[in-house]
Short mmCIF file of C-alpha atoms and ligand atoms in Angstrom, two decimals:
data_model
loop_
_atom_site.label_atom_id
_atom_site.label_comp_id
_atom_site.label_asym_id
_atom_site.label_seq_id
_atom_site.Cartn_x
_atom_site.Cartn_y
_atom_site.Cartn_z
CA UNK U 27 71.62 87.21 123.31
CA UNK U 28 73.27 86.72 126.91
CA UNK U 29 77.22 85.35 126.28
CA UNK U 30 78.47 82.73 128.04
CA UNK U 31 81.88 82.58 130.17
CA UNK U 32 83.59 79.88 131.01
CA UNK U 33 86.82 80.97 132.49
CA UNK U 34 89.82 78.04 133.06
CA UNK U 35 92.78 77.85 135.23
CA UNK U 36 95.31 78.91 132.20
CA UNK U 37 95.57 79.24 128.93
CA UNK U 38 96.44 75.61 127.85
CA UNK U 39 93.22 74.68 130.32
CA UNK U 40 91.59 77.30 128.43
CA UNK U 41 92.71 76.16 124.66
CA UNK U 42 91.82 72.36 125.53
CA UNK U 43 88.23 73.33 126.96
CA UNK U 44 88.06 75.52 123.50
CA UNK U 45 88.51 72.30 121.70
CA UNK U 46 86.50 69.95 123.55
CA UNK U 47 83.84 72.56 122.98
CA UNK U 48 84.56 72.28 119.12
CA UNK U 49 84.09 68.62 119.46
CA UNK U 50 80.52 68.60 121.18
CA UNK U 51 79.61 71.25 118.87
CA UNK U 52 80.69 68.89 115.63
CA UNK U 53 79.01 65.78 117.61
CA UNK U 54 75.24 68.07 117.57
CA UNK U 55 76.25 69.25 113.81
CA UNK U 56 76.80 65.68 112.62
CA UNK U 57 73.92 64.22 114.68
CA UNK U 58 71.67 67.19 112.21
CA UNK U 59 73.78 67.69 109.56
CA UNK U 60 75.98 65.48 107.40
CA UNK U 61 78.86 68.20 108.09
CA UNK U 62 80.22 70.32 110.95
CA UNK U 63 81.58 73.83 109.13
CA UNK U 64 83.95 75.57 111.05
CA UNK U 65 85.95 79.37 111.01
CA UNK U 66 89.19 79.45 112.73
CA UNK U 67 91.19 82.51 113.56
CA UNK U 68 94.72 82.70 114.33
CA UNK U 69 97.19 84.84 116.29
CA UNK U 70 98.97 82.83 118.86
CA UNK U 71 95.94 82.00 121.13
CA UNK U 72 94.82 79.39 119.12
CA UNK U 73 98.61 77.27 119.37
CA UNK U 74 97.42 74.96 122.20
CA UNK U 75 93.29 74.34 120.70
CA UNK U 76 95.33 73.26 117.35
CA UNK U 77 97.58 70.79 119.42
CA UNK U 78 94.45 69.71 121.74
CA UNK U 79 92.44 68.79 118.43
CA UNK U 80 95.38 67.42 116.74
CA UNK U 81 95.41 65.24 119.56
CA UNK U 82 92.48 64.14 120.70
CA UNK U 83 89.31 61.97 118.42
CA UNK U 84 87.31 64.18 115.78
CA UNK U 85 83.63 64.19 116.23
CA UNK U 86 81.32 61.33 115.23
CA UNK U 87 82.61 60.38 112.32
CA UNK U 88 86.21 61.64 111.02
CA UNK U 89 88.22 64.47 109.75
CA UNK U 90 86.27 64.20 106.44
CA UNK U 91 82.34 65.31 107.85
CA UNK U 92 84.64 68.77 108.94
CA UNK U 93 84.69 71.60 106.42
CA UNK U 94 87.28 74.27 107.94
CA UNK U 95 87.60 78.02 106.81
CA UNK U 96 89.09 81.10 107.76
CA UNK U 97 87.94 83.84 109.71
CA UNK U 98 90.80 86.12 108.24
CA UNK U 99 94.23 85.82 107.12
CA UNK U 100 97.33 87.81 106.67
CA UNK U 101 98.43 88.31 103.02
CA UNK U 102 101.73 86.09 103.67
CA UNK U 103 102.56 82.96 102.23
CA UNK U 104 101.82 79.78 104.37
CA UNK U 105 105.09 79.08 104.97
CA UNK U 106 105.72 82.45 106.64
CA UNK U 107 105.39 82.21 110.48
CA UNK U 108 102.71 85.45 110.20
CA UNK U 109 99.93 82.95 108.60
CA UNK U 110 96.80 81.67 110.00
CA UNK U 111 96.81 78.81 107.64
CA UNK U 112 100.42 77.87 108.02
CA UNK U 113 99.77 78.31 111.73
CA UNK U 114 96.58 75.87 111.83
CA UNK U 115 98.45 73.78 109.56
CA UNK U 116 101.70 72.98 111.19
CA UNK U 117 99.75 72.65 114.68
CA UNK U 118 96.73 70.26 113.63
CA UNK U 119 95.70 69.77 110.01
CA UNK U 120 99.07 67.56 108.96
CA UNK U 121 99.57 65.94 112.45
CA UNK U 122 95.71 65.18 112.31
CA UNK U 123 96.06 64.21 108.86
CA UNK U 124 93.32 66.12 108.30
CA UNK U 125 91.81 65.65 104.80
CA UNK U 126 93.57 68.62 102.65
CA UNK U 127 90.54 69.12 100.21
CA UNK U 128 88.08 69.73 103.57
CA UNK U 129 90.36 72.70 104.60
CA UNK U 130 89.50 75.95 102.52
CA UNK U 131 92.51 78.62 102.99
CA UNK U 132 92.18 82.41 102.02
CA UNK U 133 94.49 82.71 98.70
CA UNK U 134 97.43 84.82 99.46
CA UNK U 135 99.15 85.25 96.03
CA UNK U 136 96.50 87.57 94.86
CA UNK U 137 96.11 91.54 96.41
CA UNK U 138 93.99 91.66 98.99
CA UNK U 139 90.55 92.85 97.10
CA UNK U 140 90.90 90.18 94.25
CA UNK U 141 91.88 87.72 97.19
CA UNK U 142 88.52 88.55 99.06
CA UNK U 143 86.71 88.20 96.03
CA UNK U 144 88.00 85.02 95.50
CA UNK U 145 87.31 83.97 99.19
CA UNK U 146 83.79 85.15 98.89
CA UNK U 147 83.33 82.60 95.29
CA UNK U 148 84.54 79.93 97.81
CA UNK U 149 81.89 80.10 100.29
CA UNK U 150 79.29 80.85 97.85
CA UNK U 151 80.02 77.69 96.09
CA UNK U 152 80.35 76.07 98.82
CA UNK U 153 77.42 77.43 101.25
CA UNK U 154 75.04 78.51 98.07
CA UNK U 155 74.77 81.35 96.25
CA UNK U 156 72.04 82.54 97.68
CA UNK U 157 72.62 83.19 101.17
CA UNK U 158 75.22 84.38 103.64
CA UNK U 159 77.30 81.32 104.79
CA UNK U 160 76.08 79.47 107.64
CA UNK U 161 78.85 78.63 109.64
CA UNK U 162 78.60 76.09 112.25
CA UNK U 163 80.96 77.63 114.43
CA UNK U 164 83.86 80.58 114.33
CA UNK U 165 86.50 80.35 116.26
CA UNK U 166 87.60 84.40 117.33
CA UNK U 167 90.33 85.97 119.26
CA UNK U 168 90.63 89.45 120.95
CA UNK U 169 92.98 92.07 119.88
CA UNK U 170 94.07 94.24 122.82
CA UNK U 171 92.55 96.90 120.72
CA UNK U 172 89.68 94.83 121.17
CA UNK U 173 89.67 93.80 117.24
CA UNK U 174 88.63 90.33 115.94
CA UNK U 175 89.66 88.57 113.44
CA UNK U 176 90.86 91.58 111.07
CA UNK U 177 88.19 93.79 111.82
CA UNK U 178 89.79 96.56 113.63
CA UNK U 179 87.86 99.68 115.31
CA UNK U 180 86.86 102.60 113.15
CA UNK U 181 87.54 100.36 110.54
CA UNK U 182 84.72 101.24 107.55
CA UNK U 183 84.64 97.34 106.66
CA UNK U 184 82.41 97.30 110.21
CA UNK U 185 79.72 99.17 108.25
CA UNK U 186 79.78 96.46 105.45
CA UNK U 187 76.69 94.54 105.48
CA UNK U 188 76.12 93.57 101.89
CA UNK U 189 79.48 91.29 102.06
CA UNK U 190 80.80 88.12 103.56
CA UNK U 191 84.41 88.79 103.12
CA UNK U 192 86.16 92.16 102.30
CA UNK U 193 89.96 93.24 102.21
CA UNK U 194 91.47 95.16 105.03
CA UNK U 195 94.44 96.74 103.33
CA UNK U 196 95.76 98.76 106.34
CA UNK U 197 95.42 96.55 109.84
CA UNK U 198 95.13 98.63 113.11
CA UNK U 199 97.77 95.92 114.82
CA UNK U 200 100.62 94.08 114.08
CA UNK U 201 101.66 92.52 111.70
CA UNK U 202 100.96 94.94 109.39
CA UNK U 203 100.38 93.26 106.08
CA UNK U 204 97.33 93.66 104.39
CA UNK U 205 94.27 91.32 105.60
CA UNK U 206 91.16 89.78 104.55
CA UNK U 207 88.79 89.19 106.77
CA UNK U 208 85.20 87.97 107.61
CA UNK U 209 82.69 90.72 107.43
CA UNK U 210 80.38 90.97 110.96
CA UNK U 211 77.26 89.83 109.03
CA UNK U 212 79.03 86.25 108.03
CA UNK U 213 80.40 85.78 110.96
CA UNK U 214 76.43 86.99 112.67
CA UNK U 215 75.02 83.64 110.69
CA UNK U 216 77.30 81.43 112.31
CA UNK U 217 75.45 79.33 114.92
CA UNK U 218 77.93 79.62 117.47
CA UNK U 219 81.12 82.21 117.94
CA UNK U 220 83.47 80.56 120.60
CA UNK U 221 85.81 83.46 121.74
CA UNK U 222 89.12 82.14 122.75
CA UNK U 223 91.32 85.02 125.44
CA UNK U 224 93.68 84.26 127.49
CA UNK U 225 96.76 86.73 129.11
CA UNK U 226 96.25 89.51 131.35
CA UNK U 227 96.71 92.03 128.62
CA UNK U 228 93.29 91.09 127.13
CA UNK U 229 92.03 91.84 130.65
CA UNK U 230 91.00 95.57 129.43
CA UNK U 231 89.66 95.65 126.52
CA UNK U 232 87.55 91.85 127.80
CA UNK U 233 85.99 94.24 130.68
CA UNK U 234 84.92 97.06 128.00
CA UNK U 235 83.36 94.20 126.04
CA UNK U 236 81.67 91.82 128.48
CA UNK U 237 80.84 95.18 130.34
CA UNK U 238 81.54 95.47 134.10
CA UNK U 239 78.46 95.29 136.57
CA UNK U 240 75.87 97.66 135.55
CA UNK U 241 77.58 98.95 132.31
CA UNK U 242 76.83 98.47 128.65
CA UNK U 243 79.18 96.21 126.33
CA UNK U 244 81.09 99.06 124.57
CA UNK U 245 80.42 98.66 120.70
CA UNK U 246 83.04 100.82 119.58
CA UNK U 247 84.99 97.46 119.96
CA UNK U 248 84.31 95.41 117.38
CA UNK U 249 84.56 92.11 119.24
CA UNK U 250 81.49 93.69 121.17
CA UNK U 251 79.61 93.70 117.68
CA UNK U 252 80.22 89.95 117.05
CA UNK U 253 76.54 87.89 116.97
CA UNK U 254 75.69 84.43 116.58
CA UNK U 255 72.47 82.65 115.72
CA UNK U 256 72.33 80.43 119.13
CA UNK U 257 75.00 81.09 121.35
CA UNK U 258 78.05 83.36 122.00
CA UNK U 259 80.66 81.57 124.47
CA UNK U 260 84.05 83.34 125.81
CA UNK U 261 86.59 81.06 126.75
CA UNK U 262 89.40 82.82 129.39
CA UNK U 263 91.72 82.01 131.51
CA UNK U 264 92.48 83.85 134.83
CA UNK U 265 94.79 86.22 133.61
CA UNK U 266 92.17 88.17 131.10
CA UNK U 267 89.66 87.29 133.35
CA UNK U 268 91.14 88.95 136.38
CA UNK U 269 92.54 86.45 138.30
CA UNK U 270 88.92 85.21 139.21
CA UNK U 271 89.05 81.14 140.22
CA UNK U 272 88.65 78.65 137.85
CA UNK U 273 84.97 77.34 137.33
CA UNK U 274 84.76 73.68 137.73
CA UNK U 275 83.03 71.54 135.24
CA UNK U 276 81.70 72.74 131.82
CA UNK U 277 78.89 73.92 130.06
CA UNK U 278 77.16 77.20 129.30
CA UNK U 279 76.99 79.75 132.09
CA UNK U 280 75.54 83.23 132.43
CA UNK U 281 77.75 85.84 131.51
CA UNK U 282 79.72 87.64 134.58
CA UNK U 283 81.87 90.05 133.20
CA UNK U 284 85.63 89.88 134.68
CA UNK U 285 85.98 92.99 137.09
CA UNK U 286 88.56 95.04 136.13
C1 LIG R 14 94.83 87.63 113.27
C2 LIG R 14 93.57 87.41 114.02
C3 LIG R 14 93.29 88.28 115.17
C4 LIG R 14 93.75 87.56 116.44
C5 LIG R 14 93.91 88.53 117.58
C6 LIG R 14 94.51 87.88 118.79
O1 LIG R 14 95.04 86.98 112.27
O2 LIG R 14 95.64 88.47 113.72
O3 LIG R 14 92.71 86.49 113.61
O4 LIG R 14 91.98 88.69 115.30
O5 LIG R 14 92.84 86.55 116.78
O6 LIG R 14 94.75 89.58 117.17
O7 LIG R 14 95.83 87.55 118.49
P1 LIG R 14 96.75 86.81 119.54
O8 LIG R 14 96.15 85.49 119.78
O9 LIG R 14 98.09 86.69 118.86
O10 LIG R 14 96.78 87.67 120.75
#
């Protein structure tokens, strides 16, 4: 499957396209489904797509048809300024007023390998027990190690194929506090992944991913590994994408990889 990039003027350009994206993508779910089931990430990317969907109308229907998730979490409670749910929280859920019983946090008062296990119980309940979770979309960010969500390279939870969540007890990047994280094959049966990269020092490992002309994506990255069952879209702004011009418009385009 070919990516997409769509690469914006800056990062809050880049954030509000991001959730616009989300909202067209819950508008086709709803039209199909009676749900839209979504993966967020955190990191600090993410700040202005929380604000821009705290903001703006949800799809179709309301708050309640979305069913939100985590991609990965630090092991830090959600008050703490380090967590992905506190993060997502404070941004968009409560200004939203987001339904609290449609947003499904990773625990955090449990180690991380009981805490995965727990996570995995919640999406098998939720998705059914006997498949892999079937996310409508994941939202991902880029590491400049070129990790996503807290799968970090050489990490053996890459190999892990049998799982949908797993614990990361020792993460390759700050802040180190143990993770748990969306294995590659859960976050493979999610229809769409929408990458979200902005800042000039993602412009390295982007290029080693995306692959420059006539190169291969390197897969030693594990954002490189990241599938999806329809489409794979990278949202950047100039300064990962190497100060190429803004695109006008939206929608999907071929991939052209920034040229650093
Ligand atoms: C996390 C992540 C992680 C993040 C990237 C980018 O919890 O740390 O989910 O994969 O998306 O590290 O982080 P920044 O947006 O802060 O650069």
């Amino acid at each position: 499957m070919t990516p997409t990039v769509r690469v914006l003027d800056d990062a809050e350009t880049a954030a509000i396209a991001a959730a616009e994206r989300l909202r067209e993508l819950a508008r086709v779910a709803l039209q199909r489904r009676s749900r839209f089931t979504l993966a967020v990430s955190g990191g600090r990317t993410p700040e202005p797509m929380f604000r821009a969907l705290a903001s703006g109308p949800a799809g179709l229907e309301s708050w309640s048809s979305w069913q939100l998730f985590w991609c990965d979490e630090r092991l830090v409670p959600p008050e703490d300024p380090r967590s992905n749910f506190g993060l997502a929280r404070r941004l968009w859920l409560a200004p939203a007023g987001f339904p609290a019983e449609n947003a499904r946090p990773i625990r955090t008062d449990l180690p991380a390998g009981p805490a995965a296990d727990a996570y995995d119980a919640v999406l098998r309940s939720f998705f059914g027990a006997a498949s892999s979770p079937t996310f409508d979309a994941v939202v991902l960010g880029l590491g400049p190690d070129g990790h996503t969500a807290s799968l970090f390279p050489g990490s053996p939870s890459l190999d892990v194929t049998d799982r949908s969540v797993v614990a990361e007890p020792n993460p390759g990047q700050p802040p180190f506090v143990p993770r748990v994280t969306l294995t590659l094959e859960a976050l493979g049966r999610a229809r769409t992944a929408l990458f979200l990269v902005t800042g000039a020092d993602k412009r390295g490992p982007l290029a080693r991913i995306l692959g420059r002309a006539g190169t291969s994506p390197d897969v030693t990255l594990p954002a490189a590994r990241v599938r999806a069952l329809e489409s794979v879209e990278w949202f950047l702004d100039r300064g990962a994408a190497d100060g190429r011009a803004p695109e006008a418009g939206t929608g999907d385009r071929p991939a052209r990889p920034p040229s650093s």
